[in-house]
Each structure stands twice: as structure tokens, then as C-alpha cells.
Coordinates of C-alpha atoms in Angstrom, one line a residue:
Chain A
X496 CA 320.7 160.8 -24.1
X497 CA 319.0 157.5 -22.2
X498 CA 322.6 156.0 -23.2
X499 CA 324.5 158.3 -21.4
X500 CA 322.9 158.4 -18.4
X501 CA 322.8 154.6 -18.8
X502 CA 326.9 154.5 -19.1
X503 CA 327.8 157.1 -16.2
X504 CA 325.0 154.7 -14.5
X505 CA 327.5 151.9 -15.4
X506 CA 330.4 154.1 -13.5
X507 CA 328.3 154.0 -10.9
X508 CA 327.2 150.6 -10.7
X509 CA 330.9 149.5 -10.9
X510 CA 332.0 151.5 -8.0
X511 CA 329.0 150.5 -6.0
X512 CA 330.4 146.5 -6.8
X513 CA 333.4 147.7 -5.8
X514 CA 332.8 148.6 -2.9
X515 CA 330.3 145.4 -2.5
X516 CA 333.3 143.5 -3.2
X517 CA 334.5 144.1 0.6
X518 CA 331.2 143.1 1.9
X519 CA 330.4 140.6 -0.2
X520 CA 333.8 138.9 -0.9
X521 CA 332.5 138.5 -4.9
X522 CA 335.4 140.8 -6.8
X523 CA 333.4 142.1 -10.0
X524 CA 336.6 140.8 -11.8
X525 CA 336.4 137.4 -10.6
X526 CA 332.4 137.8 -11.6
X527 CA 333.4 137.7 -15.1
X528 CA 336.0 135.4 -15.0
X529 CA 333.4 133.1 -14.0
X530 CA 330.7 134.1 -16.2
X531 CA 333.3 133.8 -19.4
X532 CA 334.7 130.9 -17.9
X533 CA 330.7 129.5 -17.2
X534 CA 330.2 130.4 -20.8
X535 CA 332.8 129.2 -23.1
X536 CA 335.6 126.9 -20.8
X537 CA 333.0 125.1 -18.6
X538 CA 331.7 122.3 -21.6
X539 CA 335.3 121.1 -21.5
X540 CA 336.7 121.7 -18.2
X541 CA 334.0 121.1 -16.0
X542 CA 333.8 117.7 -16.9
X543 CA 337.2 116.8 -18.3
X544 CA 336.1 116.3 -21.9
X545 CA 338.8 115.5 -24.3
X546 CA 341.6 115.8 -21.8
X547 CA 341.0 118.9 -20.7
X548 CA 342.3 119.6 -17.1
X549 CA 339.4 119.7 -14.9
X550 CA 338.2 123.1 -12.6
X551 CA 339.6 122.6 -8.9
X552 CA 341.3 119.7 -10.1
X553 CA 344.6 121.0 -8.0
X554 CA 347.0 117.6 -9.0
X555 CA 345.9 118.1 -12.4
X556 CA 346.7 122.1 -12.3
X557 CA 349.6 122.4 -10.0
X558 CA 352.3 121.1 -12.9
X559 CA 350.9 123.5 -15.5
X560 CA 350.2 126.6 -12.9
X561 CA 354.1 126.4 -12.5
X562 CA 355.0 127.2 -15.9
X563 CA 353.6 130.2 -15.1
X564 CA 350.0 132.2 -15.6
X565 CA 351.2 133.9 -18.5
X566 CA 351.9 130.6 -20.0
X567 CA 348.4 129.8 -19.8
X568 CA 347.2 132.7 -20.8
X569 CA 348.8 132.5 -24.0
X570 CA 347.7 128.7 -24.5
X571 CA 343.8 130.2 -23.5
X572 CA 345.0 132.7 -26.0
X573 CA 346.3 130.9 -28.8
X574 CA 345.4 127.2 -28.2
X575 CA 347.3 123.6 -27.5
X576 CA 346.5 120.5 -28.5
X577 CA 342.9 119.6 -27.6
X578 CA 342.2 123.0 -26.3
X579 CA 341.4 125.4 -28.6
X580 CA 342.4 129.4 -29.1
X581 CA 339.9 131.3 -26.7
X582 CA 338.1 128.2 -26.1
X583 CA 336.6 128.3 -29.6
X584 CA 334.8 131.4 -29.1
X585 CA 336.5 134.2 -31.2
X586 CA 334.9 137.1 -29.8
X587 CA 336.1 136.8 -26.4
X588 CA 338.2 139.4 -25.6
X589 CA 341.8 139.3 -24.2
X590 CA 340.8 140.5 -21.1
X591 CA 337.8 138.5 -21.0
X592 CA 340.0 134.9 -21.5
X593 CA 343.2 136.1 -18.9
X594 CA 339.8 136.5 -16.9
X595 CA 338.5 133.1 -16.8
X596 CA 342.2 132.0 -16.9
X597 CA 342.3 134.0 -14.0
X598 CA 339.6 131.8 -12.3
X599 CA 340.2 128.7 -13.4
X600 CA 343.9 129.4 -11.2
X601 CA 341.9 131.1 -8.1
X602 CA 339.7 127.5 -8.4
X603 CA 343.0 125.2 -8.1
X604 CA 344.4 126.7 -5.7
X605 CA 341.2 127.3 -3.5
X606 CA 341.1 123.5 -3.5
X607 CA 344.5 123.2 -2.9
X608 CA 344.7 125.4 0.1
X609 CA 341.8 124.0 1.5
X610 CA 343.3 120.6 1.2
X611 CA 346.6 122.1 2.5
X612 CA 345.0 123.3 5.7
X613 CA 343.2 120.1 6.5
X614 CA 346.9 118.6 6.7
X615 CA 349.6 119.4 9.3
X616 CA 350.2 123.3 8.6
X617 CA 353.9 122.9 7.6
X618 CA 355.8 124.4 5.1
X619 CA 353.2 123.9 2.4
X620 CA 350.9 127.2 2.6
X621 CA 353.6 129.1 2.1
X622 CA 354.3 128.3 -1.4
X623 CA 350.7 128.6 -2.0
X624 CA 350.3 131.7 -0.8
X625 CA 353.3 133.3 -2.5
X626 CA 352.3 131.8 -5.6
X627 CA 348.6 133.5 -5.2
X628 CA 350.2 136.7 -4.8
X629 CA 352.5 136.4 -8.1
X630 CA 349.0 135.6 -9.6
X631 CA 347.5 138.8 -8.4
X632 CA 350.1 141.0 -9.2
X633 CA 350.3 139.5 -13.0
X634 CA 347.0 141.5 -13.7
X635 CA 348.3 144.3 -12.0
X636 CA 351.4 144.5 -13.6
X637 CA 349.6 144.6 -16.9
X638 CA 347.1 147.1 -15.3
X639 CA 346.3 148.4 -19.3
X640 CA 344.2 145.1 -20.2
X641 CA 343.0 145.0 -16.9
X642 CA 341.5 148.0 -16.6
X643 CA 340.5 147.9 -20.1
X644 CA 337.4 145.7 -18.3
X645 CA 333.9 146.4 -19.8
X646 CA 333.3 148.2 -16.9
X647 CA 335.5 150.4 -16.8
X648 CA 336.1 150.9 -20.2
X649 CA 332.1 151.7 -20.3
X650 CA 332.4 155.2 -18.5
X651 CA 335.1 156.9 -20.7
X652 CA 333.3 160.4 -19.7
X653 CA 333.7 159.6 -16.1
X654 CA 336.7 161.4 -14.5
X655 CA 337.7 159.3 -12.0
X656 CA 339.5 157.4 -14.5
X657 CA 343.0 157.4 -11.9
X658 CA 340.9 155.4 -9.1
X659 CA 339.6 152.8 -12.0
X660 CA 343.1 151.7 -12.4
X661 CA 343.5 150.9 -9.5
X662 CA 340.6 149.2 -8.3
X663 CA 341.0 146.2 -10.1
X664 CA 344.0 145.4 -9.0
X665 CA 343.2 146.2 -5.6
X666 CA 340.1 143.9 -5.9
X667 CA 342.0 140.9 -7.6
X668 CA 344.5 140.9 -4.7
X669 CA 341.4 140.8 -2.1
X670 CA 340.3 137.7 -4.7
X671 CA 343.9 136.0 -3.9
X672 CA 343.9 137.3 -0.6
X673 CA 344.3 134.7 2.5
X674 CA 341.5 135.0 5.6
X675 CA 338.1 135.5 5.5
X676 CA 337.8 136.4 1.6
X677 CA 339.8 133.0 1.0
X678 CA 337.4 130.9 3.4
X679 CA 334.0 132.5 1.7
X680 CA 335.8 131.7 -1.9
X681 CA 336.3 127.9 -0.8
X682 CA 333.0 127.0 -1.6
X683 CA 333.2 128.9 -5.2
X684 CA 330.7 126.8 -7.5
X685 CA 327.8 127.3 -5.5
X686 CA 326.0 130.1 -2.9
X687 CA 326.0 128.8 0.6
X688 CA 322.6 127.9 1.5
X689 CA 321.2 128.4 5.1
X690 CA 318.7 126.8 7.2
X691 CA 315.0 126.1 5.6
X692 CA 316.8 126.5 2.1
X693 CA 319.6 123.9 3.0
X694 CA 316.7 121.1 2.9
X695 CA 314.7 121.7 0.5
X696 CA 313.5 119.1 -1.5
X697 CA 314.9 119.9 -5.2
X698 CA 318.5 121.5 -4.5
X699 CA 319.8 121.6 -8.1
X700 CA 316.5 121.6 -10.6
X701 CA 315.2 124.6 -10.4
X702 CA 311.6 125.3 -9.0
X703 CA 308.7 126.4 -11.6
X704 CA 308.5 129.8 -10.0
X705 CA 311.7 130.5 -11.2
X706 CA 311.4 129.8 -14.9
X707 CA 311.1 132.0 -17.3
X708 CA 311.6 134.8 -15.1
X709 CA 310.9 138.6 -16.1
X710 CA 313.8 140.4 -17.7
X711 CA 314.5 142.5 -15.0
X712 CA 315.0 139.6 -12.7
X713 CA 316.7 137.3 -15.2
X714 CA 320.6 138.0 -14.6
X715 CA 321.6 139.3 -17.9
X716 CA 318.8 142.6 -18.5
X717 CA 320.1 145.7 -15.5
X718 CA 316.9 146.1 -14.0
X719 CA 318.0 149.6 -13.8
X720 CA 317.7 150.0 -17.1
X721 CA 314.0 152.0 -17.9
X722 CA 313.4 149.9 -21.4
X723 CA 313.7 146.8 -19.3
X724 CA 310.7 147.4 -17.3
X725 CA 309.0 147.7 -20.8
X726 CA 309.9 144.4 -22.4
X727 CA 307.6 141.8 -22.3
X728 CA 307.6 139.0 -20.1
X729 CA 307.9 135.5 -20.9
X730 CA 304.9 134.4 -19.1
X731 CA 302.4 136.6 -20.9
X732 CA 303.3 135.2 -24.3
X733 CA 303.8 131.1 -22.8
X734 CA 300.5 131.3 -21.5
X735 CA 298.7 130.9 -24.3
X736 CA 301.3 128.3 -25.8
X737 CA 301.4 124.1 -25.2
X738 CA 304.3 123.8 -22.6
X739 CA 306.9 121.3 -22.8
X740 CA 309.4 120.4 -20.4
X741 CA 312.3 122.2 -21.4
X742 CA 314.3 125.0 -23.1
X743 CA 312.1 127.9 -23.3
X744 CA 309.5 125.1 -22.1
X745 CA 307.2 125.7 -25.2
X746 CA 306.6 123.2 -27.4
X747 CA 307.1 125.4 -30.8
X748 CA 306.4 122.8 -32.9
X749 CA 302.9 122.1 -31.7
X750 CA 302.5 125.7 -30.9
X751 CA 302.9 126.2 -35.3
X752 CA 301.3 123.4 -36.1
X753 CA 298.1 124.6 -34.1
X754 CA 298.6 127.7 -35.4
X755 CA 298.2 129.0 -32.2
X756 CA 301.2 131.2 -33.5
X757 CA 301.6 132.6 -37.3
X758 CA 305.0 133.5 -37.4
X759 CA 306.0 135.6 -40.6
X760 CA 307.7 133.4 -43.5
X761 CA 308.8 136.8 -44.7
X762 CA 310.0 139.9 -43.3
X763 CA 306.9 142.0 -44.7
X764 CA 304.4 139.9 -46.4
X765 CA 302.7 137.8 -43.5
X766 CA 300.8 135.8 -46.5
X767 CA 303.6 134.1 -47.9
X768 CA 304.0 130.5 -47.2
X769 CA 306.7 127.9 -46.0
X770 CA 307.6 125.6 -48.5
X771 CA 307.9 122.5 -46.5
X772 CA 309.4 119.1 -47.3
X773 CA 308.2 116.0 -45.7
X774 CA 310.7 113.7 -45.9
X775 CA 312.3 112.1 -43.1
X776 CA 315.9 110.6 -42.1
X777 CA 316.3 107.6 -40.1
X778 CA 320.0 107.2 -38.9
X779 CA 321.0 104.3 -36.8
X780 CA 322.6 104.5 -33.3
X781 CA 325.1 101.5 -32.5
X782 CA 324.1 100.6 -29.1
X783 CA 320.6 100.0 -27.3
X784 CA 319.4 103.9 -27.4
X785 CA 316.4 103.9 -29.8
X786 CA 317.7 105.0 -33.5
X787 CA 317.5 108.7 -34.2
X788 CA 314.1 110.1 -36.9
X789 CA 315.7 113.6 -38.2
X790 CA 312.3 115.0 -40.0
X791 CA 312.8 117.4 -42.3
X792 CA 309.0 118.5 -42.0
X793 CA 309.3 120.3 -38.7
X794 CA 312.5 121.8 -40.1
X795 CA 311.5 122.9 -43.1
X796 CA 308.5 124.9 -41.1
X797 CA 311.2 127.1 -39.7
X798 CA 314.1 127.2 -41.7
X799 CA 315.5 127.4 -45.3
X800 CA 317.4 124.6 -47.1
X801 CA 320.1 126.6 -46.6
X802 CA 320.5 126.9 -43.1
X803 CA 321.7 123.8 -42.8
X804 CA 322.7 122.5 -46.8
X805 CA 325.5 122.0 -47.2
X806 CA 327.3 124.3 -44.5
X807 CA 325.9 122.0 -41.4
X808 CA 324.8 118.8 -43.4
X809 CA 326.0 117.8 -46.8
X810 CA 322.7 116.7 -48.2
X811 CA 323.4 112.9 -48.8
X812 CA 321.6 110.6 -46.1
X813 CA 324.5 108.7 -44.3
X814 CA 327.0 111.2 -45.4
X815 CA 327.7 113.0 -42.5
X816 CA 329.3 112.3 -39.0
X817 CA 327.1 113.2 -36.6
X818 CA 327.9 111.9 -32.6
X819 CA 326.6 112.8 -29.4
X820 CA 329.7 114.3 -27.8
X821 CA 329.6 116.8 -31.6
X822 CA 326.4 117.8 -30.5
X823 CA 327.0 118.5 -27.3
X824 CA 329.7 120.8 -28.6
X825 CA 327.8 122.5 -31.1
X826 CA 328.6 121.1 -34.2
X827 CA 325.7 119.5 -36.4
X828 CA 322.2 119.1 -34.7
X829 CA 323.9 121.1 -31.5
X830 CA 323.9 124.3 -34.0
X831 CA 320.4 124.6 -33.1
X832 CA 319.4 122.2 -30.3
X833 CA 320.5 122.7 -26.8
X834 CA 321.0 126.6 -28.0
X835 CA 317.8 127.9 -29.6
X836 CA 315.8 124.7 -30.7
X837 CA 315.0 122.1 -27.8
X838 CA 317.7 121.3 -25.7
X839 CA 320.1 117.9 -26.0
X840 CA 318.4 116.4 -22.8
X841 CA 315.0 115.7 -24.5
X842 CA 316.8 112.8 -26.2
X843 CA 313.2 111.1 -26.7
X844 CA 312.4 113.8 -29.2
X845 CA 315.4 112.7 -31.7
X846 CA 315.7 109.1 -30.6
X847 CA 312.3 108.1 -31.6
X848 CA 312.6 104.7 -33.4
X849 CA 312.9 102.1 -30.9
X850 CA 314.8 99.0 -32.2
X851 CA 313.2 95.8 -32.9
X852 CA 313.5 93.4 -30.1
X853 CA 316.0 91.4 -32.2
X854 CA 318.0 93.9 -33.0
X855 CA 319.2 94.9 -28.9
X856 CA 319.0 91.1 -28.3
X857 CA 321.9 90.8 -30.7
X858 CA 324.5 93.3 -29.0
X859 CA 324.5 91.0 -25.6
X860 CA 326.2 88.0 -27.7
Chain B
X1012 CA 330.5 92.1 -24.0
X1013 CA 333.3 94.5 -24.6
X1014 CA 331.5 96.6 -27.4
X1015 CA 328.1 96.2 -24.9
X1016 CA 330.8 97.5 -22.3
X1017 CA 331.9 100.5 -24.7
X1018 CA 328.6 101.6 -25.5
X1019 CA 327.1 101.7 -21.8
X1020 CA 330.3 103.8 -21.3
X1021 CA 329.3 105.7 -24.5
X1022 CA 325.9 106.3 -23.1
X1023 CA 326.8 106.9 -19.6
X1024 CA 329.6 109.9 -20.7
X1025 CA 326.7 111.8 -22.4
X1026 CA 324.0 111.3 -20.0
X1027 CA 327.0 112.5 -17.5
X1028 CA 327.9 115.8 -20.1
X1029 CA 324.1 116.4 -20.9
X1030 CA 323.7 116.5 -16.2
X1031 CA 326.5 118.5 -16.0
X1032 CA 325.2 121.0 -18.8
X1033 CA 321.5 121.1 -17.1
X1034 CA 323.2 121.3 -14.2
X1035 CA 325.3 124.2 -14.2
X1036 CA 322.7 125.7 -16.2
X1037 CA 320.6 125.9 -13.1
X1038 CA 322.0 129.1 -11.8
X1039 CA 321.4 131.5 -15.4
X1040 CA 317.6 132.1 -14.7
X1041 CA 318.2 134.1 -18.5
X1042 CA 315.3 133.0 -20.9
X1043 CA 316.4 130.3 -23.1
X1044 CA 317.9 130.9 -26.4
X1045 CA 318.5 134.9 -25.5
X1046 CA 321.8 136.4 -27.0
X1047 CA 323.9 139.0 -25.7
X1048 CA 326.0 141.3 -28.8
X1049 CA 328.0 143.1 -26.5
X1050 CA 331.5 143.1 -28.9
X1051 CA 331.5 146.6 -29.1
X1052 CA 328.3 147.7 -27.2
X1053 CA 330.2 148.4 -24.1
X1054 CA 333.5 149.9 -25.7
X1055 CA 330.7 152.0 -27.1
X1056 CA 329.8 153.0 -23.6
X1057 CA 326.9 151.5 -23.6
X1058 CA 324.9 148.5 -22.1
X1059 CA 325.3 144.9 -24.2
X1060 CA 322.1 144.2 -26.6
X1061 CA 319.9 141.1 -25.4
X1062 CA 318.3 139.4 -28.0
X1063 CA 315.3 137.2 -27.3
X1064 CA 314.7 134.3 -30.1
X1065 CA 311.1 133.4 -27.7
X1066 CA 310.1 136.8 -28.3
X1067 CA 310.5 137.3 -32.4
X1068 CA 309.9 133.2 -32.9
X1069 CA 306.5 133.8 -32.2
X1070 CA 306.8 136.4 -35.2
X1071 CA 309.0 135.1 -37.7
X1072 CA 310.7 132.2 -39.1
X1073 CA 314.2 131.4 -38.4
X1074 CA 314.5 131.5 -41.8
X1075 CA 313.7 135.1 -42.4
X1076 CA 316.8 136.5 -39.8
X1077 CA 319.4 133.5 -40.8
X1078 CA 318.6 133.5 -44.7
X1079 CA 316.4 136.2 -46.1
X1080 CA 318.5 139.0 -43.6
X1081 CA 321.5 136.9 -43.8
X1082 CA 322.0 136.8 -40.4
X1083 CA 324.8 134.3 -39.6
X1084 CA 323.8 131.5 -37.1
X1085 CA 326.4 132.1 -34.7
X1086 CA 326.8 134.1 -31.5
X1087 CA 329.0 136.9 -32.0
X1088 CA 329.6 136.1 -36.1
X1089 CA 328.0 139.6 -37.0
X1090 CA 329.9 142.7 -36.7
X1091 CA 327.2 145.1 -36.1
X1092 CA 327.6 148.9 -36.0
X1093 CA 325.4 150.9 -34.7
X1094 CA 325.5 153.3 -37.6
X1095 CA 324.5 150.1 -39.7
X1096 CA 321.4 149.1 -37.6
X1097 CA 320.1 152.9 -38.0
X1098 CA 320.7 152.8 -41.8
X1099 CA 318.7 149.3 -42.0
X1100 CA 321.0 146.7 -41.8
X1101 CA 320.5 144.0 -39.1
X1102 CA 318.3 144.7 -36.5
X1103 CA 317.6 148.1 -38.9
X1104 CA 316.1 145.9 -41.6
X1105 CA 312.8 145.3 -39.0
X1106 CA 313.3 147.9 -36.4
X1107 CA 313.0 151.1 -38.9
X1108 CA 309.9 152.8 -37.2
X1109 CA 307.8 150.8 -40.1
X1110 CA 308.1 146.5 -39.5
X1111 CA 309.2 147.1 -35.6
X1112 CA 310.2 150.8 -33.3
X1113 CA 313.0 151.9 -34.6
X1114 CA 316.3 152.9 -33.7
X1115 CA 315.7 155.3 -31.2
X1116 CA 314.5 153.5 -28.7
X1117 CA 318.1 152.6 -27.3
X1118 CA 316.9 151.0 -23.9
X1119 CA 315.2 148.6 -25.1
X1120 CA 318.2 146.3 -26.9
X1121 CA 320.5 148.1 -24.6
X1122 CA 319.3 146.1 -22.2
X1123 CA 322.0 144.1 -20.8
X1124 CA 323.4 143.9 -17.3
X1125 CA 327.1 145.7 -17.6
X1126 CA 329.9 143.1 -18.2
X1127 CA 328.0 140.3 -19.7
X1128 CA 330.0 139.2 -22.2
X1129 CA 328.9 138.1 -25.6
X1130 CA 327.1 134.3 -26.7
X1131 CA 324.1 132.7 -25.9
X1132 CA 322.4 132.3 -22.7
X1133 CA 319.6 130.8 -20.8
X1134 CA 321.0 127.4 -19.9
X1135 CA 321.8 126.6 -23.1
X1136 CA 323.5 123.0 -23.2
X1137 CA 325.4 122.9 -26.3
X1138 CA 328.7 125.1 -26.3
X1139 CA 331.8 125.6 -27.2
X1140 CA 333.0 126.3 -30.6
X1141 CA 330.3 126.3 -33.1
X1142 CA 332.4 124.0 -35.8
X1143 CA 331.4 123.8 -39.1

């Protein structure tokens, strides 16, 4: 019955961000716009890759805001060119895409306004501002998706299903809406940071102390859930384990290879072994970044031929195209690493074989 | 010069992608390489599942999820019901009351804040479409 309580909890938990969302000026549905958006838009659009227009970029939005948001949403929908249908991730959810859609628009125009009101107030907000409101009232209009928002759609047993309607709406026009909601939203990307904070001497990397937090403090378990109180931290298990400097900052292949863990090879028999290959691959970079080692020892440790033959790798050294800007979208070695495996920026760990002096001489001819 | 030129820029454009992706990764304090299944966990009115790889790494193999369980190796590629979990399938095949708890104790894969949607999280820097 834990999951019932646990939805109506949900109902409750909504309202109560609902009514934050006054206080606060952080709409639960722009929330998830964000965190979709974060998720599965931000590798393209953050930085631009591939064309792709960039967030708060207003001159690059403005043309393709005017065809219209439901224009956009069906190219977040169903692709265009270089950008593909739901971003590439499949189980995203209508809702969930018209959501980051949603806030990528609420981003350009932010900017824009904020640009706007640092010149001569003429005609200008205007538009702006009429536009924001066609853009609120394009959820509301469709108020079925809309309220069809995890949420909401999580407390089916809870009557007040008339004022859940209506809330989101209501809430996405306080998102659009001008004054002090619009000023707190114009510095979206990051929380305002006051006083003692605003100095401090790492701003972006993030201090020790807030690594490998405890689930109920990590963001993504609801510390008002009872089983989260009972899972294990990450701590307890790390501290036994050689660190490395990032992803889940363990080094796992030390940690195996020290046995200081004996994870099973199979799901019941904890004596079977790993049938490990030693044979490694040694794939040239074009340029002065050391040459990349891809060992299939460590591999093999962890995973079967199959994981990666031939559905990843075709098993032919040379054979396949591998690139950086692949990886860093997930394809080939980015299957694993940067996800689950050690992240891209240890680039040491794959580009291991520096170049003979001779060999980066020749490039500067 | 100009393919020295091309290749700085080469260089430079991933260094810039790889700070931008530790970079906005700064703010999800979620443990690296934890998943969220929430495609029907929620329309099932209840909290997403996390799964944590740190936690059953320790214990198993890749190998014995994404081949020997068939697992696929990407976010959001398995439709899991709940009815196939407490026959054995998926999470079922461990958490059965014999390898792992079992079924019953909901709370603890229905873990996840409300409204998370589904992938990977904990500052993971390779996104996007999974292509291959």
C-alpha cells in the first residue's frame, strides 16, 4: 500500500510546488522542461553542435519562434535536418518534448527582453510580450497533454482532478508572465548566488563534500520516500575502493584487478570465471593528441564479446569510424564512457600512446 | 599549416563540448551512471525506479545484466511491466526474494523524485541519441 500513499504523496507534493511556484518563481512545468531539455536537447543546443540553434541565442530563435511554437513542436516531435525526432531519445514523452520546447522559447525570449529593456523602451516589448502570451496559452489551449504531466497524471485517485487542469496553465502563464517572475527568470541557467557564496574560490567544479551525495540528497531519489532512507550510500561502499578523479570517482578497474571487489560473472554461481582476452588496439589520432590504446583486457573483465561485436564495433581493427564528436554523442566508445564507464574528460585513459617525436614534428611542415 | 590549423580547431571544439558537458553537469549531484525507468512508473501512479550501476557493479559484471539477462544497453530500450519484474523477468530475474529482496519491497526502486523523466543521470557527458 507504501505505493499509494507514495502517489497521493505525489498529489501532495505537486500542489505544495504549486503553490511554491508563487514564492519561488520556479513553475514545476518549467522544472521539467528544463530537466528534459538538460537531459536530451542540451549536447546539441547548448553549444551549437551541428547547427543546432543555440539556448538564449534570441537572433538565432526569433525567425524560427515566428513560424510558430507548434511548428517547433512538431520539428522537436518529428525531426529536421540535423535535429533529430525527440532529440534522439524515443521515450520522451509528448508532453515531456513540447516541455523543453517550451523552455527553450521561455530562454530566447528572456534574453531578448532583457536585451529589449536595456535599449530605449519603444515599441519593441510589446511584440514580445504578446508573443509570450500566445506561447502560454498554446499549452493551455491543449490543456489534455498538458495536464497529462507526470504529476498530475500520478494521482489519478485524487479528486481534485478539476483544480489540476488548471494549474498548469495557470503556472505556465506566471512562467511567461512580465514583472518580478520575468526579472528572477533572467538569470535562468544558474541559481543567484549571494554574498560569501558569490566568491568562493571554485564557482563551477563542484566541491568534494558534494560528491557522491546520499540518495536522499542527490536530486533524483524524493527524500520522502521511506525506502530511500534505506539505500545505501555511496560513501560507505567508495571507501574501501582506489579513487579516481571522475565519474563515480572509483577507479573500477583497479578496484577488480585488486580484487578488492569480486563481482559475480554470473547471475548465481559466484565461481565462475571471466574469460578475458588480452589483446589490445592501437588506433591513430591525426593531430598532436597522443594515439588512442583500446585494450580489450579491461573490457573483456566486464563485458561479453557481445556487447560490443558487432552491434557497436565490427570486429576488424581499422574498420570502424570512431571520432570524438561520435563519442561525445553516444555512439561507439560514448556507449559506455561518459555514461556508465569513465567519463570522456579523462582523455589520458584512452589516449595513451604518445607519438614519437618525429611523428608531431612532421604536422608543423 | 592549414591542416595544423584544422586540427587545433578539431581539438579545441572537443575540449570546448567535453567543458560544457562537465560543466552543466555540475548542478545533478545524482551518483554517476544512475538510471531513472520512469516510462510508465508514473502513469502507473507511482514514483520513477532509480537504478544504481555503482551499487550492483560492485556485484556483478556488466555482462551478466546486458548479455546473460539480456538487458539492452540503452536508457529507456526495455519495456518493463511490473507484472514482468514479479514473475522474474528483469529486475525479477535477481530480485525474487532468493539472489536479491524481492518484489515487494516497492520503495526501494520506487525511489525517484516525481517528474524525473527517464535516461541516465549523474553528470553523465555523453548524450544524445545512443546510435548504433
Amino acid at each position: 500500500m507504501t505505493p499509494l500513499r507514495g502517489s497521493s504523496l505525489h498529489g501532495r507534493t505537486a500542489a505544495l510546488a504549486l503553490a511554491l511556484v508563487a514564492a519561488f518563481a520556479a513553475p514545476g512545468a518549467r522544472a521539467q522542461g528544463k530537466a528534459v531539455y538538460d537531459q536530451a536537447c542540451g549536447v546539441c543546443h547548448n553549444a551549437g553542435i551541428v547547427g543546432a540553434p543555440k539556448l538564449g541565442d534570441a537572433k538565432a530563435w526569433e525567425p524560427r519562434i515566428k513560424q510558430g511554437v507548434p511548428a517547433l513542436y512538431a520539428v522537436a516531435l518529428g525531426g529536421k535536418g540535423g535535429m533529430p525526432a525527440r532529440g534522439g531519445n524515443l521515450n520522451l514523452s509528448d508532453t515531456q518534448v513540447k516541455s523543453a520546447v517550451d523552455y527553450i522559447v521561455s530562454q530566447a525570449k528572456v534574453r531578448a527582453t532583457t536585451a529589449v529593456a536595456s535599449a530605449p523602451p519603444a515599441a519593441a516589448p510589446a511584440p514580445a510580450t504578446r508573443t509570450a502570451a500566445a506561447v502560454a496559452s498554446t499549452p493551455a489551449a491543449q490543456s489534455p497533454p498538458a495536464s497529462a504531466l507526470p504529476t498530475s497524471a500520478a494521482q489519478p485517485p485524487a479528486a481534485p482532478a478539476a483544480t489540476a487542469p488548471t494549474d498548469p496553465p495557470a503556472s505556465s502563464v506566471a512562467k511567461f508572465a512580465p514583472g518580478p517572475t520575468t526579472v528572477a527568470a533572467a538569470v535562468p541557467v544558474r541559481a543567484p548566488v549571494s554574498g560569501a557564496q558569490a566568491n568562493a574560490f571554485n564557482r563551477l567544479l563542484r566541491p568534494p563534500a558534494q560528491r557522491n551525495l546520499p540518495p536522499a540528497e542527490d536530486g533524483i531519489h524524493d527524500p520522502a520516500n521511506d525506502g530511500t532512507q534505506l539505500l545505501q550510500p555511496p560513501l560507505e561502499a567508495f571507501g574501501a575502493l582506489p579513487r579516481s578523479n571522475a565519474g563515480n570517482r572509483v577507479d573500477w578497474v583497479k578496484a577488480l584487478a585488486e580484487t578488492r571487489i569480486q563481482p559475480r560473472v554470473d547471475r548465481v554461481d559466484p565461481k565462475a570465471e571471466a574469460v578475458v582476452m588480452d589483446l589490445n588496439i592501437v588506433r591513430e589520432v591525426k593531430g598532436s593528441m597522443p594515439d588512442v590504446v583500446y585494450p580489450h583486457k579491461q573490457h573483456t573483465e566486464w563485458l561479453d564479446c557481445s556487447n560490443c561485436h558487432p552491434a557497436i564495433f565490427v570486429p576488424q581493427k581499422g574498420a570502424n569510424q570512431i571520432s570524438m564528436a561520435g563519442i561525445l554523442l553516444g555512439e561507439k566508445c560514448g556507449v559506455c564512457h561518459g555514461k556508465v564507464a569513465f567519463p570522456v574528460s579523462e582523455c589520458r585513459l584512452c589516449h595513451s600512446k604518445p607519438k614519437p617525436t618525429a611523428a608531431t614534428a612532421a604536422p608543423a611542415r | 599549416m592549414t591542416g595544423a590549423a584544422a586540427r587545433w580547431r578539431a581539438l579545441v571544439a572537443v575540449a570546448a563540448v567535453v567543458a560544457v558537458a562537465a560543466i552543466d553537469a555540475t548542478p545533478a549531484a545524482a551518483e554517476y551512471g544512475d538510471v531513472v525507468i520512469n516510462r510508465r512508473a508514473e502513469r502507473g501512479g507511482v514514483r520513477p525506479v532509480v537504478f544504481p550501476h555503482w551499487f550492483h557493479r560492485i556485484r556483478f559484471r556488466c555482462k551478466v545484466c546486458h548479455s546473460e539477462l539480456g538487458f539492452r544497453m540503452r536508457a529507456g530500450a526495455n519495456d518493463v511491466l511490473m507484472a514482468d519484474v514479479i514473475d522474474g523477468k528483469f529486475c525479477g530475474m535477481c530480485h525474487n526474494g532468493q539472489t536479491a529482496w524481492g518484489a515487494e519491497q516497492c520503495d526501494l526502486c520506487h525511489s525517484g523524485k516525481p517528474g524525473t523523466p527517464p535516461g541516465i543521470q549523474g553528470g553523465n557527458e555523453t548524450r544524445g541519441p545512443g546510435r548504433w
